[in-house]
CSV table of C-alpha atoms and ligand atoms in Angstrom, one decimal:
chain,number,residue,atom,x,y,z
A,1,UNK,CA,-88.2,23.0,-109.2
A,2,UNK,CA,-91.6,21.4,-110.1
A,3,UNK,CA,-91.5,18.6,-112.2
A,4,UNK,CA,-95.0,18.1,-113.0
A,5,UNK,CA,-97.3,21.4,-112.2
A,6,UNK,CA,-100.4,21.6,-112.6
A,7,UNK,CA,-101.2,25.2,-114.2
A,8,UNK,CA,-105.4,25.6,-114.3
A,9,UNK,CA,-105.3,25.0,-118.4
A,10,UNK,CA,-102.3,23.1,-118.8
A,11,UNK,CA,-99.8,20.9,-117.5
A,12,UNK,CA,-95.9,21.7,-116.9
A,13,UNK,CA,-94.0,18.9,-117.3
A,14,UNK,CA,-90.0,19.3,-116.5
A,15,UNK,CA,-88.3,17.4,-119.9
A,16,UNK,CA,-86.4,14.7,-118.7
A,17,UNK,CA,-84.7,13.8,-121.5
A,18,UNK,CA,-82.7,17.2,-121.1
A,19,UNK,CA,-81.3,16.5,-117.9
A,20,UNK,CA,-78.6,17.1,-116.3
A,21,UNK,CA,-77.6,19.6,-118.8
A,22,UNK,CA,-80.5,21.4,-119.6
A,23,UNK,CA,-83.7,22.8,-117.5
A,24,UNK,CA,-86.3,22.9,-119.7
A,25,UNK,CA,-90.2,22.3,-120.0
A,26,UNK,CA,-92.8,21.0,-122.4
A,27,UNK,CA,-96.4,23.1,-122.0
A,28,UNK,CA,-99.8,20.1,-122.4
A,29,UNK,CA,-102.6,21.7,-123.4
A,30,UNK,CA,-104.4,19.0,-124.4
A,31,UNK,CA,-104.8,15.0,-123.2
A,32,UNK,CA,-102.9,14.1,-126.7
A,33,UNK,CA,-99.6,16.2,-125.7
A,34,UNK,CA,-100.0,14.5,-122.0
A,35,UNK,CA,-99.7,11.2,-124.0
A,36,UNK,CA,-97.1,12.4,-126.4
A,37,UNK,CA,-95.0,13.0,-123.7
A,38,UNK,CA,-95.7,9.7,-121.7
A,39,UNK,CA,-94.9,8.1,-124.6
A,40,UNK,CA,-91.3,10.3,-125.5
A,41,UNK,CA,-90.2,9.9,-122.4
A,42,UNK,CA,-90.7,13.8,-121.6
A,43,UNK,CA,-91.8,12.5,-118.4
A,44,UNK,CA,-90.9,8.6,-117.3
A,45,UNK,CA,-91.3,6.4,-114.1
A,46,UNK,CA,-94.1,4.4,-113.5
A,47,UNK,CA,-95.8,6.6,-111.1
A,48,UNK,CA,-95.0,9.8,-112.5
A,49,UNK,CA,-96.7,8.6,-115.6
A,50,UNK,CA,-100.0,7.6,-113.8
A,51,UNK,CA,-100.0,11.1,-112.5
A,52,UNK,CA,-100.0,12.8,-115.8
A,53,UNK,CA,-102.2,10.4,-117.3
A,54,UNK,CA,-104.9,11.5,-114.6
A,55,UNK,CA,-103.9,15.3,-115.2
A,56,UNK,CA,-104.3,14.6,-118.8
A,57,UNK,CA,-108.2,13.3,-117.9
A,58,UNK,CA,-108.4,15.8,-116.0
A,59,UNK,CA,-107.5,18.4,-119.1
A,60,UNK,CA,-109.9,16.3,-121.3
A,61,UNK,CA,-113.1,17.1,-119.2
A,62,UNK,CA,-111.9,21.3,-118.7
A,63,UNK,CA,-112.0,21.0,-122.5
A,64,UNK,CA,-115.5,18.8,-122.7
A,65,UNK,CA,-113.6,16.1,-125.4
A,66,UNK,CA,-114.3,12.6,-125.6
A,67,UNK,CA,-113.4,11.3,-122.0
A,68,UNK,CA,-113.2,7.5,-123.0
A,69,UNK,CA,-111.6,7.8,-126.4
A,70,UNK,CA,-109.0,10.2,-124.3
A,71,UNK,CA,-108.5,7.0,-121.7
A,72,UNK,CA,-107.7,4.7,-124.5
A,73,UNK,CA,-105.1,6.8,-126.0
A,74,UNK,CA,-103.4,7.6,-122.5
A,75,UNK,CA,-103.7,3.6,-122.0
A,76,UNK,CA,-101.6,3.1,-125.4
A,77,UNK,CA,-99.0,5.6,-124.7
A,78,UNK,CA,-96.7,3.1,-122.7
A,79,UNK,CA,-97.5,-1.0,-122.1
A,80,UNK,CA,-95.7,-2.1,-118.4
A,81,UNK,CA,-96.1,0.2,-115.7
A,82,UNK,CA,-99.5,-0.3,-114.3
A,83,UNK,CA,-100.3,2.8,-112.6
A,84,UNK,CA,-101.1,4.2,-116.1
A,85,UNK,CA,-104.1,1.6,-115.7
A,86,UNK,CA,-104.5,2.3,-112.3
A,87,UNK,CA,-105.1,6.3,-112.3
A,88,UNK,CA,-107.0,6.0,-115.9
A,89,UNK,CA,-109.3,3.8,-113.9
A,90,UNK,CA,-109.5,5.7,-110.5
A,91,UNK,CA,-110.3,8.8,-113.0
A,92,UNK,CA,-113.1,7.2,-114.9
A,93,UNK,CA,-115.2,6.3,-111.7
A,94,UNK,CA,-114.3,9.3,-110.5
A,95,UNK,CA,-115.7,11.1,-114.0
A,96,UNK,CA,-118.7,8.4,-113.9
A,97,UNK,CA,-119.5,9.2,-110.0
A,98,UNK,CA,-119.4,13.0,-110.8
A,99,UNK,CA,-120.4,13.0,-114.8
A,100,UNK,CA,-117.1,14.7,-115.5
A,101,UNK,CA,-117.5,17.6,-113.6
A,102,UNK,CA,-114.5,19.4,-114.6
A,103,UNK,CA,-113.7,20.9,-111.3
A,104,UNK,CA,-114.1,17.6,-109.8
A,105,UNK,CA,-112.0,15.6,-112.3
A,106,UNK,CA,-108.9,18.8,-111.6
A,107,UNK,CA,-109.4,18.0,-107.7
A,108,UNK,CA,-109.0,14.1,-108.0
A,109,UNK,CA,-105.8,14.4,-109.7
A,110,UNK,CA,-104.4,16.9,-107.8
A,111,UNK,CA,-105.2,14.0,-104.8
A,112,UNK,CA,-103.4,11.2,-106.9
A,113,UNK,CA,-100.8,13.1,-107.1
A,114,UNK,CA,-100.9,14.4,-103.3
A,115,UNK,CA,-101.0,11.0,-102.1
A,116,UNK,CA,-98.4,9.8,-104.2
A,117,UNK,CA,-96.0,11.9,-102.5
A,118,UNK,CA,-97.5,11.2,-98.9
A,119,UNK,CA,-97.4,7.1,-99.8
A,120,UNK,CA,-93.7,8.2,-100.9
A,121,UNK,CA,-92.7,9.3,-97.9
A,122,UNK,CA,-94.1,6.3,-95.9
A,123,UNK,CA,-92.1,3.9,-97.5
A,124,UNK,CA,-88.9,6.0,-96.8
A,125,UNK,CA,-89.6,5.4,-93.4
A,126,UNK,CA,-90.5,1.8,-93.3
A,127,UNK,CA,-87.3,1.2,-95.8
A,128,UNK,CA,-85.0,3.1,-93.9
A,129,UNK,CA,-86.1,1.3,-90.8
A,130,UNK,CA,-85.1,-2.4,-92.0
A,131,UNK,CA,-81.3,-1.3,-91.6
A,132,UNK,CA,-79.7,-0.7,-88.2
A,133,UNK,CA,-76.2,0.4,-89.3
A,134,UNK,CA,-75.1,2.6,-92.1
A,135,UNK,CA,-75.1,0.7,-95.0
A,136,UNK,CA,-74.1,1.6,-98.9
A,137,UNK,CA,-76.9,1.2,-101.3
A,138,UNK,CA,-76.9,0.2,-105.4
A,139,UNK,CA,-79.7,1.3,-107.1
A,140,UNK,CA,-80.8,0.5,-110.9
A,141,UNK,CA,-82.6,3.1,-113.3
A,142,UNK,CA,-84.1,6.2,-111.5
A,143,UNK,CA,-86.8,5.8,-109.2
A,144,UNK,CA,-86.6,9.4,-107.2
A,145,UNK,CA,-88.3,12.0,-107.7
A,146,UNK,CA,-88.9,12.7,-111.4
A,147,UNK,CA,-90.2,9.1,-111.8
A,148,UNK,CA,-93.1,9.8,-109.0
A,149,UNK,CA,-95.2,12.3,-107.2
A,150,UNK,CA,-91.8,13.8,-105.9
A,151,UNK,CA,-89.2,12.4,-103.3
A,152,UNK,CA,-89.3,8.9,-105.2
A,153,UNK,CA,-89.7,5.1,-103.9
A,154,UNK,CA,-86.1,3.4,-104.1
A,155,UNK,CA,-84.3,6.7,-104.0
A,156,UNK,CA,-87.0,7.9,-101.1
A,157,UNK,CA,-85.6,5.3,-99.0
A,158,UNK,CA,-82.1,6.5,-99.3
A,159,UNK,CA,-83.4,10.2,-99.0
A,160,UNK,CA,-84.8,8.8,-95.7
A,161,UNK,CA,-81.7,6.5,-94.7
A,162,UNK,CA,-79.4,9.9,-95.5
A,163,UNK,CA,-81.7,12.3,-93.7
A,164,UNK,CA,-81.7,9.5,-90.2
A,165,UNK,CA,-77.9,9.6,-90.8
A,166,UNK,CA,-77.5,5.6,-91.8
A,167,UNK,CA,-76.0,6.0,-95.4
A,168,UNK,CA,-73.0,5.6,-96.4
A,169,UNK,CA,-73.1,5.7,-100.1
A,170,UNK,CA,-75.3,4.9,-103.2
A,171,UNK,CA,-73.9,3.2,-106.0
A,172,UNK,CA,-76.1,3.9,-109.0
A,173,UNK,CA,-76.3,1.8,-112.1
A,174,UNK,CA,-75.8,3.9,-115.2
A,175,UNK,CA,-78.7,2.3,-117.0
A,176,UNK,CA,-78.2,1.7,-120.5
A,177,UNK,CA,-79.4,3.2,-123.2
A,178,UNK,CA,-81.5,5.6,-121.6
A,179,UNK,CA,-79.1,6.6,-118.7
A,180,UNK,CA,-81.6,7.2,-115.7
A,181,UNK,CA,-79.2,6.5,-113.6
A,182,UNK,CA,-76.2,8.2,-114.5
A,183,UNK,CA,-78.2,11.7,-115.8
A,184,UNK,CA,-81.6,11.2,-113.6
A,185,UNK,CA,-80.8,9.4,-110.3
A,186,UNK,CA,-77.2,11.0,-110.1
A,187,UNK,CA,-78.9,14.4,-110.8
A,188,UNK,CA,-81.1,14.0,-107.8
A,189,UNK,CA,-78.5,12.6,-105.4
A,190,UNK,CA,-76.0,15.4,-106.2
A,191,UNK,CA,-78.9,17.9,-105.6
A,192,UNK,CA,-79.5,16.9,-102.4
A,193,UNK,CA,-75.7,16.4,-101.3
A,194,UNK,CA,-76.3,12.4,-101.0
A,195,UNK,CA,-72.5,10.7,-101.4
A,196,UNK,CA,-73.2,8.7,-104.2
A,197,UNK,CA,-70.8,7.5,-107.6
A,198,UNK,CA,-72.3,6.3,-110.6
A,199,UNK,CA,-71.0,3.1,-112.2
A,200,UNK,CA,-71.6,1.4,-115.7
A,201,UNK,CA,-74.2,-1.5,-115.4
A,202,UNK,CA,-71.6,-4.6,-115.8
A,203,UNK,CA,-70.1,-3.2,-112.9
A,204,UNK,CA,-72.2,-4.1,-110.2
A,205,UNK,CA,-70.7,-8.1,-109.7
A,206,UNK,CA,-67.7,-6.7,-108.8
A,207,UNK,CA,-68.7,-4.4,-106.3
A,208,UNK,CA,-70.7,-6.4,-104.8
A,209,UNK,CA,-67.7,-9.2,-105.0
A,210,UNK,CA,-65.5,-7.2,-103.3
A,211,UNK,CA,-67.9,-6.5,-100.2
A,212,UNK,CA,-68.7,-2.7,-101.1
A,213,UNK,CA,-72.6,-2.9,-101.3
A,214,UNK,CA,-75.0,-4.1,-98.1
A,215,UNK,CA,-78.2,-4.2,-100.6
A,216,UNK,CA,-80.1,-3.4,-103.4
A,217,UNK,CA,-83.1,-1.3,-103.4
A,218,UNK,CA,-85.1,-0.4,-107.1
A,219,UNK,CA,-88.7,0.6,-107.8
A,220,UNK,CA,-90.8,-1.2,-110.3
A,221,UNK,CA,-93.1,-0.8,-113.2
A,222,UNK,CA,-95.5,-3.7,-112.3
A,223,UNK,CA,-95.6,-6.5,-109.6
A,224,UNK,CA,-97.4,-9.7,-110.0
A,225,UNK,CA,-100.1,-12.0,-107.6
A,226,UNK,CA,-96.6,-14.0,-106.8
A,227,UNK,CA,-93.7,-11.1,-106.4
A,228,UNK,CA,-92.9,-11.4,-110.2
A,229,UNK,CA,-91.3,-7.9,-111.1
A,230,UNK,CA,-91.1,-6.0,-113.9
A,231,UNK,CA,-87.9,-3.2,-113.5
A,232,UNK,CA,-86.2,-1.4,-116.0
A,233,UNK,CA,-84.0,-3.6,-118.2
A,234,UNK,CA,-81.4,-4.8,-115.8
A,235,UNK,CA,-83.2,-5.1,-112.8
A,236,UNK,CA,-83.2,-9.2,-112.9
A,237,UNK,CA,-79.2,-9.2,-113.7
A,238,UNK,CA,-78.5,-7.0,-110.3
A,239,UNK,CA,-81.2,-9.6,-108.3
A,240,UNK,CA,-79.3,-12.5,-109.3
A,241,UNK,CA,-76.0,-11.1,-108.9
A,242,UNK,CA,-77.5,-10.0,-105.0
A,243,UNK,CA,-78.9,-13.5,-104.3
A,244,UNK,CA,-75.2,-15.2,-105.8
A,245,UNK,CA,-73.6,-12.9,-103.1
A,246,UNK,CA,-76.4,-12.8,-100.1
A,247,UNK,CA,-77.2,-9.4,-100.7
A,248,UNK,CA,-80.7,-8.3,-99.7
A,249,UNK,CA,-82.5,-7.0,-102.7
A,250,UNK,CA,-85.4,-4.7,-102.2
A,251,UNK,CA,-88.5,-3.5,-104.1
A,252,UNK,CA,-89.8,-0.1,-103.1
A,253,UNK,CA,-93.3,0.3,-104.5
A,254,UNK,CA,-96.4,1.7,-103.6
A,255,UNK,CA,-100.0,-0.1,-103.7
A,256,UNK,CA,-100.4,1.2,-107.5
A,257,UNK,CA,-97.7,-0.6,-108.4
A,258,UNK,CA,-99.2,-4.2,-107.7
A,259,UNK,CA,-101.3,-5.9,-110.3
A,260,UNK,CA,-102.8,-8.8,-108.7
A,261,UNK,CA,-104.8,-9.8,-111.3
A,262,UNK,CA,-101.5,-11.3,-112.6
A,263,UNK,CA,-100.8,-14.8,-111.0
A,264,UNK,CA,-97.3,-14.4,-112.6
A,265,UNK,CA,-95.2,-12.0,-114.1
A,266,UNK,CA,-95.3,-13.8,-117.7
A,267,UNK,CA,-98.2,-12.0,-118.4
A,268,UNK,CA,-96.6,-8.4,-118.1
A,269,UNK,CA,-96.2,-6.9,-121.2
A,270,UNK,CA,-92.8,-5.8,-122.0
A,271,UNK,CA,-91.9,-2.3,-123.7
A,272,UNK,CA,-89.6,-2.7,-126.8
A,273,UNK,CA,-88.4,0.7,-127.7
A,274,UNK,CA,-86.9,1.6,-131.3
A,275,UNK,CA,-83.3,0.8,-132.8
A,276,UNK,CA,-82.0,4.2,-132.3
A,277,UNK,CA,-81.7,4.7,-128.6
A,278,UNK,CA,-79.7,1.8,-128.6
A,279,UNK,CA,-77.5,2.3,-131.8
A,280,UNK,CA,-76.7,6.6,-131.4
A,281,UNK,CA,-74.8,8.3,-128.9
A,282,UNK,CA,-75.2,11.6,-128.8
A,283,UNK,CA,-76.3,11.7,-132.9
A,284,UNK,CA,-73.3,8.9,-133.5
A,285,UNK,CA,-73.7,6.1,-134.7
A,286,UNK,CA,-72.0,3.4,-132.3
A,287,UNK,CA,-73.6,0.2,-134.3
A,288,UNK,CA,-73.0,-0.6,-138.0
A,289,UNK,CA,-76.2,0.2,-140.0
A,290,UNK,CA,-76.7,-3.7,-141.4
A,291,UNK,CA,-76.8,-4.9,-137.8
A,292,UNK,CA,-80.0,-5.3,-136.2
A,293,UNK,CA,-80.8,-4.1,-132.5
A,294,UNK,CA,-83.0,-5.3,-129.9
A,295,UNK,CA,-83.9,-3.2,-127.4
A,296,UNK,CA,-86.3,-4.4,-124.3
A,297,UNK,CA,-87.3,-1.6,-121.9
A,298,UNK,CA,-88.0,-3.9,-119.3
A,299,UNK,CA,-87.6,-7.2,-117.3
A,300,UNK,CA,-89.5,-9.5,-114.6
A,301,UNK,CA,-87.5,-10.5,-111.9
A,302,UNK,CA,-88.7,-13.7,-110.4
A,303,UNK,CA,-90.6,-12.6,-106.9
A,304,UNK,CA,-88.3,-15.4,-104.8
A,305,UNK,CA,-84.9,-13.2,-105.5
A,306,UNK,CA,-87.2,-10.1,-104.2
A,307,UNK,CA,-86.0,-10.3,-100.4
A,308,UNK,CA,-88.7,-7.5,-99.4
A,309,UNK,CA,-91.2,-4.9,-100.8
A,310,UNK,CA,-91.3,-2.2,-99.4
A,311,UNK,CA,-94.5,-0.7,-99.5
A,312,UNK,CA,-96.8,2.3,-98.1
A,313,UNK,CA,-98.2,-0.2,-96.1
A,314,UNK,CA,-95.1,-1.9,-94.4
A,315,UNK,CA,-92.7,-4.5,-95.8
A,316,UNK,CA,-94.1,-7.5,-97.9
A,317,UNK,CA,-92.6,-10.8,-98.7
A,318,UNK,CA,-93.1,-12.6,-101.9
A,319,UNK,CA,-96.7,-14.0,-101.0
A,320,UNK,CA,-97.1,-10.8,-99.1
A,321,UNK,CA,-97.3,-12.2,-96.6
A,322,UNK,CA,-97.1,-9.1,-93.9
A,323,UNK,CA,-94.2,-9.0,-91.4
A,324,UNK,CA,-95.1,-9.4,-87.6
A,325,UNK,CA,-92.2,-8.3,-86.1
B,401,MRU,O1,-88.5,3.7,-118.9
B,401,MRU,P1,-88.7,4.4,-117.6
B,401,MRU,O2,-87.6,5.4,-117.3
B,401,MRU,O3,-90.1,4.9,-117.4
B,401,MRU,O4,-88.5,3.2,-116.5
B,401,MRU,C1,-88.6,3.5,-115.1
B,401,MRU,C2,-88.3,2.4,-114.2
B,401,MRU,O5,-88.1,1.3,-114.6
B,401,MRU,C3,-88.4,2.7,-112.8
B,401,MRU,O6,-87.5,2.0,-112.0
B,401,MRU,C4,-89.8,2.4,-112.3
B,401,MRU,O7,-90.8,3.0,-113.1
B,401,MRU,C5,-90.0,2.8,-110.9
B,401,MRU,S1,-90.2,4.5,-110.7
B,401,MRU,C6,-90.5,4.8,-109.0
């Protein structure tokens, strides 16, 4: 099952906010239903939304519109992860060097999205390869598959671990309110027979207390100059919990991911996301309608709780500094 297909005129993008229970897809046709997805969560994960941006740019110059004004309203349709920026601007000088030949523009994306999947599969090895025994893994939010290229960046280093026979179990984080973990991540490791159990977010301290997990591995939306990085909402509560109990935390992410032109993460900008996703379950209303809600898609963990990122490259400490062993 494709998740993001590119279809000549259009793009196929598998709806994500159906899953597990239902398979179904939203047809683009134009760059303003690539954005409208991007921005309803149709399709979600920082590199997976880079990719469709540069689909969507690619669907703008097949239909001869206005590339630039196209960019800017790709660029609005979610503030924190930066490969948005990052494969809006790898399109534009590709439309500048080629002015927008439309078969040009079709064959770059297809390559962004190519490579994302090659770079993918790198870091699955390089991840897998900083553990020697079997080890049992807690992951936060959903960074497979769906929120990439295909194969995913945290959860491609537990593909990798599983497939080199060196995983126990994944624990993964439910991830309230939008539940990547428990429909997304879950969905993925059950499809691909990985032992895994899904476990509300407040319940990682006591896992971790009572010895279960060996280390923490999540993607990210946006790293800074000095390891600063924004993760989905709940990302700096499982790095401080790792560091209280010596627990290596990990950042799987490829080069897109990195936004040195940051010195710090306090510059990120930070997603806040409307009252209801927060205050409805399933249509019901779990919050009493005088109280207020705030609801932050993201948070920056500080870059020294980041023990490694793992990268297309090779493993990076805070500094990157690269490894020579
Ligand atoms: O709001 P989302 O679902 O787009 O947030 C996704 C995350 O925070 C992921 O962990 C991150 O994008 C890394 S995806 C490889």
């Amino acid at each position: 099952m494709k998740h993001i297909e590119w279809k000549g005129r259009a793009l196929i993008l598998l709806d994500q906010r159906k899953l597990p229970g239902e398979i179904t897809f939203v047809t683009c046709k134009t760059p303003q239903d690539v954005a409208a997805s991007i921005r309803n969560m149709v399709v979600r994960g920082a590199p997976a939304i880079g990719i469709t941006a540069a689909y969507a740019l690619a669907l703008s110059a097949t239909l001869n519109r206005d590339f630039h004004a196209d960019c800017q309203l790709l660029l609005a349709s979610r503030p924190t992860a930066v490969n948005l920026r990052w494969a809006v601007e790898r399109m534009r000088k590709h439309y500048d060097e080629n002015h927008g030949t439309p078969d040009a523009m079709v064959t770059e994306a297809i390559a962004i999205h190519r490579e994302d999947i090659e770079m993918n599969r790198k870091m699955g090895d390089f991840g897998a390869a900083l553990f020697e025994k079997p080890v049992t893994i807690l992951t936060h939010c959903n960074a497979g598959a769906l929120a990439t290229g295909g194969y995913g960046t945290a959860l491609g280093v537990i593909r990798s671990l599983f497939r080199q026979e060196r995983l126990k179990e994944v624990f993964a984080d439910e991830t309230r309110p939008y539940l990547q973990g428990a429909r997304l991540t879950a969905f993925e490791l059950a499809e691909a027979g990985i032992p895994h159990r899904v476990i509300t977010d407040n319940s990682a301290g006591y896992f971790m207390a009572k010895g279960e997990i060996d280390a923490v591995i999540t993607g990210a939306d946006r790293i800074a100059a000095n390891g600063d990085t924004a993760n989905k909402i709940g990302t700096m509560m499982v790095a401080v919990l790792a560091n209280h109990f010596e627990i290596p935390f990990y950042i799987a992410a490829p080069w897109s991911t990195f936004d040195l032109s940051l010195e710090s993460g306090i510059d990120i900008p930070i997603e806040e996301r409307g009252r209801n996703e927060v205050a409805f379950i399933n249509g019901k209303s779990i919050v009493p309608d005088s109280s207020p809600v705030a609801h932050i898609g993201f948070d920056v963990t500080p870059g020294r709780l980041v023990s490694g990122f793992i990268t297309d490259r090779g493993i990076l400490h805070p500094l990157f500094q690269e490894d020579t062993d």
